[in-house]
Coordinates of C-alpha atoms in Angstrom, one line a residue:
M1044 CA 119.2 126.6 63.6
N1045 CA 116.6 125.4 62.0
R1046 CA 113.8 124.9 64.7
Y1047 CA 110.1 125.2 63.9
P1048 CA 108.2 125.4 68.1
R1049 CA 104.5 124.3 67.3
D1050 CA 103.7 121.2 69.5
F1051 CA 102.0 119.3 67.6
R1052 CA 102.6 116.2 69.1
G1053 CA 100.9 116.8 73.1
Y1054 CA 100.3 113.4 75.0
G1055 CA 100.4 111.8 71.3
P1056 CA 98.4 108.5 70.8
N1057 CA 99.2 107.3 75.0
P1058 CA 97.1 110.5 76.9
P1059 CA 97.8 110.2 81.2
D1060 CA 94.3 109.0 83.2
A1061 CA 93.7 112.5 84.4
Q1062 CA 92.5 110.2 87.8
W1063 CA 90.7 112.8 89.1
P1064 CA 88.8 113.3 92.7
G1065 CA 85.8 110.2 92.8
G1066 CA 86.2 108.3 89.2
A1067 CA 84.7 111.2 87.5
K1068 CA 84.3 110.8 83.8
V1069 CA 85.2 114.4 83.1
A1070 CA 86.2 117.6 84.7
I1071 CA 83.8 120.5 83.9
S1072 CA 85.1 123.5 84.0
L1073 CA 82.3 126.6 84.1
V1074 CA 84.2 129.5 83.2
L1075 CA 82.5 133.2 83.6
N1076 CA 84.4 136.0 81.6
Y1077 CA 83.3 138.8 83.3
E1078 CA 84.8 142.3 80.9
E1079 CA 81.9 144.7 81.3
G1080 CA 83.6 147.8 82.2
G1081 CA 86.8 147.1 80.5
E1082 CA 86.2 146.7 76.6
N1083 CA 86.9 149.3 74.4
N1084 CA 85.6 152.8 74.9
I1085 CA 87.2 156.8 74.9
L1086 CA 86.0 155.9 78.9
H1087 CA 88.4 154.5 79.2
G1088 CA 91.2 156.0 77.2
D1089 CA 90.7 154.2 74.3
G1090 CA 90.0 155.8 70.3
Q1091 CA 87.8 153.6 69.3
S1092 CA 84.4 152.2 70.7
E1093 CA 83.6 147.9 70.6
A1094 CA 83.7 146.0 68.1
F1095 CA 83.6 142.4 69.4
L1096 CA 81.4 139.5 71.1
S1097 CA 78.0 141.4 71.1
D1098 CA 74.1 140.7 69.9
I1099 CA 75.5 143.7 67.6
A1100 CA 75.8 142.2 63.3
G1101 CA 78.0 143.2 61.3
A1102 CA 79.8 145.6 64.9
Q1103 CA 82.4 148.4 63.3
P1104 CA 84.5 150.2 66.2
W1105 CA 83.4 153.7 66.1
P1106 CA 86.9 156.1 66.1
G1107 CA 86.5 158.9 68.5
Q1108 CA 82.9 158.1 70.1
R1109 CA 80.6 156.1 72.3
H1110 CA 78.6 153.6 71.3
W1111 CA 75.5 154.4 73.2
N1112 CA 73.6 150.7 71.8
M1113 CA 77.1 148.7 72.4
E1114 CA 77.7 150.1 75.8
S1115 CA 74.1 149.7 76.6
L1116 CA 75.0 145.4 75.6
Y1117 CA 77.7 145.5 77.9
D1118 CA 76.0 147.1 80.4
Y1119 CA 73.0 144.4 80.3
G1120 CA 75.9 141.7 81.3
A1121 CA 76.5 144.0 85.1
R1122 CA 73.1 144.8 85.2
A1123 CA 71.4 142.0 84.7
G1124 CA 73.4 138.6 83.5
F1125 CA 75.6 139.2 86.0
W1126 CA 72.7 138.4 88.2
R1127 CA 71.0 135.6 86.5
L1128 CA 74.2 133.7 86.1
H1129 CA 75.3 134.2 90.5
R1130 CA 71.8 133.6 91.2
L1131 CA 72.6 129.5 88.9
F1132 CA 75.2 128.7 90.0
T1133 CA 75.0 129.4 93.2
E1134 CA 71.7 128.0 93.9
R1135 CA 72.9 124.7 92.1
Q1136 CA 76.3 125.2 94.5
L1137 CA 78.6 125.0 91.5
P1138 CA 82.2 126.0 91.0
V1139 CA 83.3 128.8 88.7
T1140 CA 86.4 130.5 87.9
I1141 CA 85.5 134.1 86.9
Y1142 CA 88.6 135.9 84.2
G1143 CA 87.9 139.3 85.6
V1144 CA 89.1 142.2 83.1
T1145 CA 91.4 143.3 86.4
S1146 CA 90.0 147.4 85.0
A1147 CA 86.7 145.7 84.7
L1148 CA 86.4 144.2 88.6
A1149 CA 88.1 147.5 89.0
R1150 CA 84.6 149.0 87.9
N1151 CA 82.7 146.4 89.3
P1152 CA 82.5 145.7 93.4
E1153 CA 78.9 144.9 93.3
Q1154 CA 79.7 141.7 91.2
L1155 CA 83.3 141.6 92.9
A1156 CA 81.8 141.0 96.6
A1157 CA 79.2 138.3 95.3
M1158 CA 82.2 136.3 93.4
Q1159 CA 83.8 136.4 96.1
D1160 CA 81.4 135.9 98.9
A1161 CA 80.5 133.2 96.6
G1162 CA 84.1 131.8 96.8
W1163 CA 84.6 131.6 92.9
E1164 CA 87.7 131.8 91.9
V1165 CA 88.4 135.4 90.3
A1166 CA 91.8 134.6 88.2
S1167 CA 93.1 137.0 85.5
H1168 CA 91.9 138.1 82.4
G1169 CA 94.3 140.9 81.8
L1170 CA 94.3 145.1 82.2
K1171 CA 92.3 146.0 79.7
W1172 CA 89.5 143.9 77.5
I1173 CA 91.7 144.2 74.1
D1174 CA 93.0 143.5 71.2
H1175 CA 97.3 142.7 72.3
R1176 CA 98.4 141.3 69.2
D1177 CA 100.4 143.7 68.1
M1178 CA 101.2 145.6 71.5
P1179 CA 104.8 145.7 71.4
E1180 CA 106.5 143.0 73.6
A1181 CA 107.3 145.9 76.6
E1182 CA 103.8 147.4 76.7
E1183 CA 102.2 143.4 77.0
R1184 CA 104.7 143.3 80.3
A1185 CA 104.2 146.1 81.5
Q1186 CA 100.0 145.6 81.6
I1187 CA 100.1 141.8 83.1
A1188 CA 102.8 143.9 85.5
E1189 CA 99.9 146.3 86.2
S1190 CA 97.4 144.2 85.7
I1191 CA 99.1 142.1 89.0
R1192 CA 98.8 145.4 91.2
L1193 CA 95.9 146.2 90.2
H1194 CA 94.2 142.9 90.8
T1195 CA 95.3 142.2 94.2
E1196 CA 94.4 145.8 95.5
L1197 CA 91.1 145.2 94.6
T1198 CA 90.6 142.0 95.8
G1199 CA 92.9 141.6 98.3
A1200 CA 95.6 138.8 96.5
P1201 CA 97.7 138.2 93.8
P1202 CA 96.0 136.1 90.1
R1203 CA 96.9 132.8 89.8
G1204 CA 95.3 132.1 87.1
W1205 CA 96.0 133.5 84.1
Y1206 CA 93.9 134.2 80.6
T1207 CA 94.1 137.8 78.8
G1208 CA 92.0 136.4 75.3
R1209 CA 92.8 139.3 72.6
S1210 CA 96.5 137.7 72.4
S1211 CA 99.7 138.0 71.1
V1212 CA 101.6 135.7 70.2
N1213 CA 104.0 136.1 73.3
T1214 CA 101.1 136.0 76.2
V1215 CA 102.0 132.3 77.1
R1216 CA 106.3 133.2 77.3
L1217 CA 105.5 136.9 79.0
T1218 CA 103.1 135.5 81.7
A1219 CA 104.6 131.9 82.7
E1220 CA 107.8 134.3 83.0
T1221 CA 105.8 136.6 85.8
G1222 CA 106.3 132.7 87.5
Q1223 CA 103.2 134.4 88.9
F1224 CA 100.4 132.2 88.0
D1225 CA 99.3 128.3 88.6
W1226 CA 97.6 127.9 85.5
V1227 CA 97.8 130.2 81.9
S1228 CA 94.6 129.9 79.7
D1229 CA 96.2 131.5 76.6
T1230 CA 95.8 128.0 74.7
Y1231 CA 92.7 125.7 72.8
D1232 CA 95.1 123.1 71.8
D1233 CA 94.3 119.5 73.7
D1234 CA 91.7 118.5 75.8
L1235 CA 94.0 118.2 79.1
P1236 CA 96.4 120.0 81.3
Y1237 CA 100.2 119.7 80.5
W1238 CA 103.2 121.5 81.2
M1239 CA 105.1 124.2 78.9
E1240 CA 108.7 124.7 79.6
V1241 CA 109.4 128.4 79.2
G1242 CA 113.5 129.2 81.0
D1243 CA 113.8 127.8 84.1
R1244 CA 109.8 127.6 84.8
D1245 CA 107.6 124.9 83.9
Q1246 CA 103.7 126.5 82.8
L1247 CA 101.4 125.1 83.5
I1248 CA 98.5 125.2 81.4
L1249 CA 95.2 124.9 81.1
P1250 CA 93.5 124.8 77.1
Y1251 CA 90.4 126.3 76.7
T1252 CA 88.3 126.9 74.4
L1253 CA 85.8 128.5 71.1
E1254 CA 83.4 126.2 70.2
A1255 CA 82.4 125.5 74.5
N1256 CA 81.6 129.0 74.5
D1257 CA 78.0 131.3 74.5
M1258 CA 80.6 133.8 72.1
R1259 CA 78.6 131.7 69.5
F1260 CA 76.0 133.7 70.0
A1261 CA 77.7 136.9 68.5
T1262 CA 79.7 135.1 66.0
A1263 CA 79.3 133.3 62.7
P1264 CA 78.7 130.4 63.1
G1265 CA 77.6 129.9 65.6
Y1266 CA 74.1 130.0 68.4
I1267 CA 70.7 130.7 67.1
T1268 CA 68.9 129.6 69.5
G1269 CA 69.6 127.8 73.4
E1270 CA 69.3 124.9 72.7
Q1271 CA 71.5 124.9 69.8
F1272 CA 74.3 125.5 73.0
F1273 CA 72.4 122.8 75.6
Q1274 CA 72.6 120.1 72.3
Y1275 CA 76.4 121.5 71.7
L1276 CA 77.6 120.9 75.3
K1277 CA 75.4 117.7 75.8
D1278 CA 76.7 116.2 72.9
T1279 CA 80.6 117.5 74.4
Y1280 CA 79.9 116.1 77.3
D1281 CA 78.5 112.3 76.2
T1282 CA 81.5 112.3 74.1
L1283 CA 84.0 112.8 76.5
H1284 CA 81.9 110.9 79.8
A1285 CA 82.7 107.8 76.8
E1286 CA 86.2 108.1 76.9
G1287 CA 86.9 108.5 80.4
S1288 CA 84.3 105.3 80.9
A1289 CA 86.9 103.6 78.8
G1290 CA 89.7 104.9 80.3
R1291 CA 90.6 107.8 79.4
P1292 CA 89.4 110.3 81.3
K1293 CA 89.4 114.3 79.2
M1294 CA 88.9 117.9 81.1
F1295 CA 86.3 120.0 79.6
S1296 CA 85.9 124.2 79.6
I1297 CA 83.4 125.7 79.0
G1298 CA 83.3 129.8 78.3
L1299 CA 80.2 132.2 79.5
H1300 CA 79.7 136.1 79.4
C1301 CA 77.3 137.9 81.7
R1302 CA 76.4 139.0 78.0
L1303 CA 75.2 136.7 75.9
I1304 CA 74.4 133.4 78.2
G1305 CA 72.8 135.9 81.2
R1306 CA 70.0 136.5 78.2
P1307 CA 67.0 134.7 79.5
G1308 CA 66.7 132.0 75.7
K1309 CA 69.9 131.8 75.7
I1310 CA 70.4 130.7 79.7
A1311 CA 67.6 128.6 79.4
G1312 CA 70.0 125.9 77.0
L1313 CA 72.9 125.9 79.8
I1314 CA 69.6 125.0 82.1
R1315 CA 69.0 121.5 80.3
F1316 CA 72.8 121.6 80.7
L1317 CA 73.4 121.4 84.3
D1318 CA 70.6 119.3 84.2
H1319 CA 71.1 116.5 81.5
V1320 CA 75.3 116.4 84.0
Q1321 CA 72.9 115.5 86.8
Q1322 CA 71.4 113.1 85.7
K1323 CA 74.6 111.6 83.5
G1324 CA 77.1 111.9 86.4
G1325 CA 79.9 111.2 86.3
A1326 CA 81.7 114.5 86.7
W1327 CA 84.0 116.4 88.7
F1328 CA 83.0 120.5 88.4
A1329 CA 85.6 122.4 89.2
A1330 CA 87.4 125.7 89.6
R1331 CA 90.3 126.2 87.8
R1332 CA 92.8 125.9 90.3
D1333 CA 91.4 123.2 92.0
I1334 CA 92.3 121.1 88.3
A1335 CA 96.0 123.2 88.3
A1336 CA 96.4 121.7 92.1
H1337 CA 95.1 118.2 91.8
W1338 CA 97.7 118.1 88.1
A1339 CA 99.9 119.1 89.7
A1340 CA 99.5 117.0 92.6
H1341 CA 99.2 113.5 89.8
H1342 CA 100.9 114.3 87.1
P1343 CA 104.2 117.4 88.2
H1344 CA 106.6 117.4 85.8
R1345 CA 109.3 115.7 84.5
R1346 CA 112.0 118.3 82.7
I1347 CA 113.7 115.9 79.1
E1348 CA 117.0 117.1 77.4
R1349 CA 115.3 117.5 74.0
P1350 CA 116.6 116.5 71.1
S1351 CA 115.2 120.2 69.4
Q1352 CA 117.6 121.9 72.1
M1353 CA 120.4 119.7 71.4
S1354 CA 124.4 121.9 70.0
V1355 CA 125.4 119.9 66.6
E1356 CA 128.1 118.2 69.6
R1357 CA 125.3 117.2 72.0
F1358 CA 123.3 115.8 69.6
T1359 CA 125.7 114.0 67.2
E1360 CA 127.3 112.6 70.8
R1361 CA 123.8 111.2 72.0
F1362 CA 122.6 110.3 69.0
G1363 CA 125.4 109.6 66.6
S1364 CA 125.6 106.0 68.0
I1365 CA 121.5 104.7 66.6
Y1366 CA 122.8 104.1 62.8
E1367 CA 125.4 101.6 63.8
H1368 CA 129.4 103.1 64.0
S1369 CA 127.5 106.5 61.7
P1370 CA 127.3 109.6 63.1
W1371 CA 126.8 111.4 60.0
V1372 CA 123.2 111.1 60.2
A1373 CA 122.7 112.3 63.2
T1374 CA 125.1 115.0 62.5
R1375 CA 122.7 116.3 59.6
A1376 CA 119.8 115.7 61.3
H1377 CA 120.6 118.3 63.7
A1378 CA 120.4 121.1 60.9
L1379 CA 117.0 120.0 59.8
E1380 CA 113.8 122.0 61.0
L1381 CA 114.0 119.7 64.5
G1382 CA 110.8 121.1 66.6
P1383 CA 109.0 119.5 69.6
A1384 CA 107.2 117.1 67.6
H1385 CA 111.2 115.3 67.0
D1386 CA 111.7 115.4 70.9
S1387 CA 110.3 111.4 70.9
A1388 CA 111.7 108.7 69.8
T1389 CA 109.4 108.2 67.5
G1390 CA 110.3 112.4 66.2
L1391 CA 113.4 111.5 65.8
A1392 CA 113.1 108.2 64.2
H1393 CA 111.9 110.4 61.0
A1394 CA 114.9 112.8 61.4
L1395 CA 117.2 110.3 60.7
A1396 CA 115.6 108.1 58.3
R1397 CA 114.8 111.4 56.0
I1398 CA 119.1 111.5 56.2
F1399 CA 119.9 107.9 56.2
R1400 CA 117.0 107.2 53.4
T1401 CA 118.5 110.6 51.6
A1402 CA 122.0 109.7 51.5
S1403 CA 124.2 108.3 48.1
P1404 CA 124.1 104.7 47.9
D1405 CA 127.8 104.3 49.2
E1406 CA 127.6 106.2 51.9
R1407 CA 123.9 103.8 52.4
L1408 CA 125.7 100.8 52.3
S1409 CA 128.6 101.4 54.7
V1410 CA 126.2 101.9 57.4
L1411 CA 124.5 98.4 55.9
K1412 CA 128.7 96.7 56.4
A1413 CA 128.9 98.3 59.4
H1414 CA 126.0 96.5 61.5
P1415 CA 127.8 93.5 62.8
D1416 CA 127.6 89.8 61.3
L1417 CA 124.7 87.6 64.0
A1418 CA 126.2 86.1 66.2
G1419 CA 129.8 86.9 64.9
K1420 CA 133.6 87.3 66.0
L1421 CA 132.7 90.0 66.5
A1422 CA 130.3 88.9 69.4
A1423 CA 132.2 85.9 70.8
A1424 CA 134.6 88.7 71.5
K1425 CA 132.5 91.1 73.2
R1426 CA 133.5 93.6 70.7
L1427 CA 129.8 94.9 70.1
T1428 CA 128.7 98.3 71.0
P1429 CA 126.4 98.4 74.2
E1430 CA 123.9 98.4 71.5
S1431 CA 124.3 96.1 69.8
T1432 CA 125.6 93.6 72.3
A1433 CA 121.5 93.6 74.6
E1434 CA 119.8 94.1 70.4
Q1435 CA 121.8 90.7 70.0
A1436 CA 121.0 88.9 73.6
S1437 CA 117.4 89.8 73.4
A1438 CA 116.8 86.8 71.5
A1439 CA 119.7 84.6 73.4
L1440 CA 122.4 85.0 70.3
D1441 CA 124.9 85.4 72.9
A1442 CA 123.7 82.1 74.7
L1443 CA 123.7 79.7 71.6
T1444 CA 124.6 75.8 70.9
D1445 CA 127.9 75.1 68.8
T1446 CA 125.6 73.9 66.6
E1447 CA 123.5 76.6 66.5
R1448 CA 126.2 79.5 66.5
A1449 CA 128.3 77.1 63.2
E1450 CA 124.8 77.0 61.3
F1451 CA 124.3 81.4 62.3
Q1452 CA 128.1 81.1 61.4
R1453 CA 127.7 79.7 57.6
L1454 CA 124.8 81.5 57.1
N1455 CA 126.3 84.9 58.0
T1456 CA 129.0 83.6 55.5
A1457 CA 127.3 81.9 52.6
Y1458 CA 124.8 85.8 52.8
T1459 CA 127.6 88.3 53.1
Q1460 CA 129.7 86.7 49.8
K1461 CA 125.8 86.9 48.3
H1462 CA 125.1 90.6 48.4
G1463 CA 128.2 91.8 49.9
F1464 CA 127.2 93.2 53.5
P1465 CA 125.9 91.4 57.1
F1466 CA 122.8 90.3 57.2
I1467 CA 120.7 92.8 59.1
I1468 CA 117.8 92.1 60.7
A1469 CA 115.8 94.1 64.4
V1470 CA 117.3 91.6 66.4
R1471 CA 114.0 92.3 69.2
D1472 CA 111.4 92.1 66.5
N1473 CA 112.3 88.0 66.8
T1474 CA 113.5 85.0 68.3
K1475 CA 115.9 82.8 67.0
A1476 CA 113.7 81.1 64.9
T1477 CA 112.5 83.8 63.0
I1478 CA 115.4 84.6 62.8
L1479 CA 116.6 81.5 61.0
A1480 CA 114.3 81.3 58.9
A1481 CA 114.6 85.2 57.6
F1482 CA 118.1 83.9 57.6
Q1483 CA 116.5 81.3 55.3
T1484 CA 114.5 83.5 53.0
R1485 CA 116.8 86.2 52.8
L1486 CA 119.5 84.6 51.1
A1487 CA 117.8 83.8 48.4
N1488 CA 117.0 86.9 47.8
D1489 CA 118.6 88.9 44.9
T1490 CA 121.0 91.8 46.6
A1491 CA 118.7 94.9 45.0
T1492 CA 116.0 93.0 47.7
E1493 CA 118.1 92.8 49.9
F1494 CA 119.8 96.0 50.1
T1495 CA 115.9 97.7 50.1
T1496 CA 114.8 94.9 52.6
A1497 CA 118.5 95.4 54.2
C1498 CA 118.3 99.3 54.8
A1499 CA 114.2 99.3 56.0
Q1500 CA 115.4 97.1 58.9
V1501 CA 118.3 99.6 59.9
E1502 CA 115.9 102.1 60.3
R1503 CA 113.2 100.3 62.4
I1504 CA 116.5 99.7 64.6
A1505 CA 116.8 102.7 64.8
T1506 CA 113.3 103.3 66.2
L1507 CA 114.2 101.1 68.8
R1508 CA 117.3 102.2 69.8
L1509 CA 115.6 105.2 71.1
K1510 CA 112.7 104.2 72.3
D1511 CA 115.6 103.0 75.1
Q1512 CA 116.4 106.9 75.4
L1513 CA 112.7 108.6 74.5
P1514 CA 109.6 109.3 74.6

């Protein structure tokens, strides 16, 4: 099947009400990435030094050599930055989620003990802080398994959350397939948690951030001063607070690194932001495990039969009647490049309409002729399709007086004799009175105009029928 895997729809125009505890407008997730001791280094068996996320502008890997300055900057994160952040968060009693590179946690027992003593959530950030984009799937699967094993050995419990960061196209699927994690965060595609179906696994995804993230102190374009970081966090919070006040609460992830935000001039911006939130109110500071538990309890996943995953036989069976007595429309639509965006009523209506619009004039005319007269003989004989029966009943066309029925029959006959196909209108958009008025107006149109109008109404009817079946 010609299928497109990316999901551009998400929650669409009507995201769910998050229902954060205490009526909070924004759920704030403070994430501290702990990578010091897990980065690329020949001491760790790697072929080169690290070159990512440091204060060395334009850093490049040094093949086969230790990079003393790079190591020193990472060491600062462990020796000084971590403890500055630890004091800040524990003094304010703020929950934190640690993205802990497992090999880094193994080399930093005092910091790990401090995380656990503070009650922070320690999630897995992979076995090593390296790039996974070219890693063979089997090797990445093995590293995930080893990270889980070592994390359990180090902390006393297996990790319940995961974020690789420098991930591959396989990472989310591979972590979900373990069945190990309450949440996975290797996406950046939403302001709310959502569920992803991976085989039989319903995996909760907590999207992360690369912009409300102190990594931009080490990338271009990025932050130069703590004030810039504060202003961006403040603007984000104020916008999300306003949306939450309007009934659309969101989640706000803030990404931090010990060797970056742990510097005095940078952490000042974070402190200003925390002060701002305290003064403004409306926030629920939560570890990601708490956000995941809340979402699972209040927004459990419900699987649906997805059009993009159906066989052509099932697809035609399910949607063959959307265009009246014209299953060929559905059969041809199945061959289009369908994906998650077409698993909704609007998306699938768009796919079916493409087939109808590009069909030959005779094929389109056959669809028009397949529609029954309004309040006609088929209706009287109860021989309409279930869809047409319900539609005509919605405008009380099944309960006409004798005079009204005679008028409909007169108009049906006159319209069909003039144009060669039945009068078609999206009944559910109308009342009996507006249908009769449209009948009178459209009867006077030329056939070319009416052909175009009738085809547009057929598409509208299809959309309404699909909304009875799909989100």
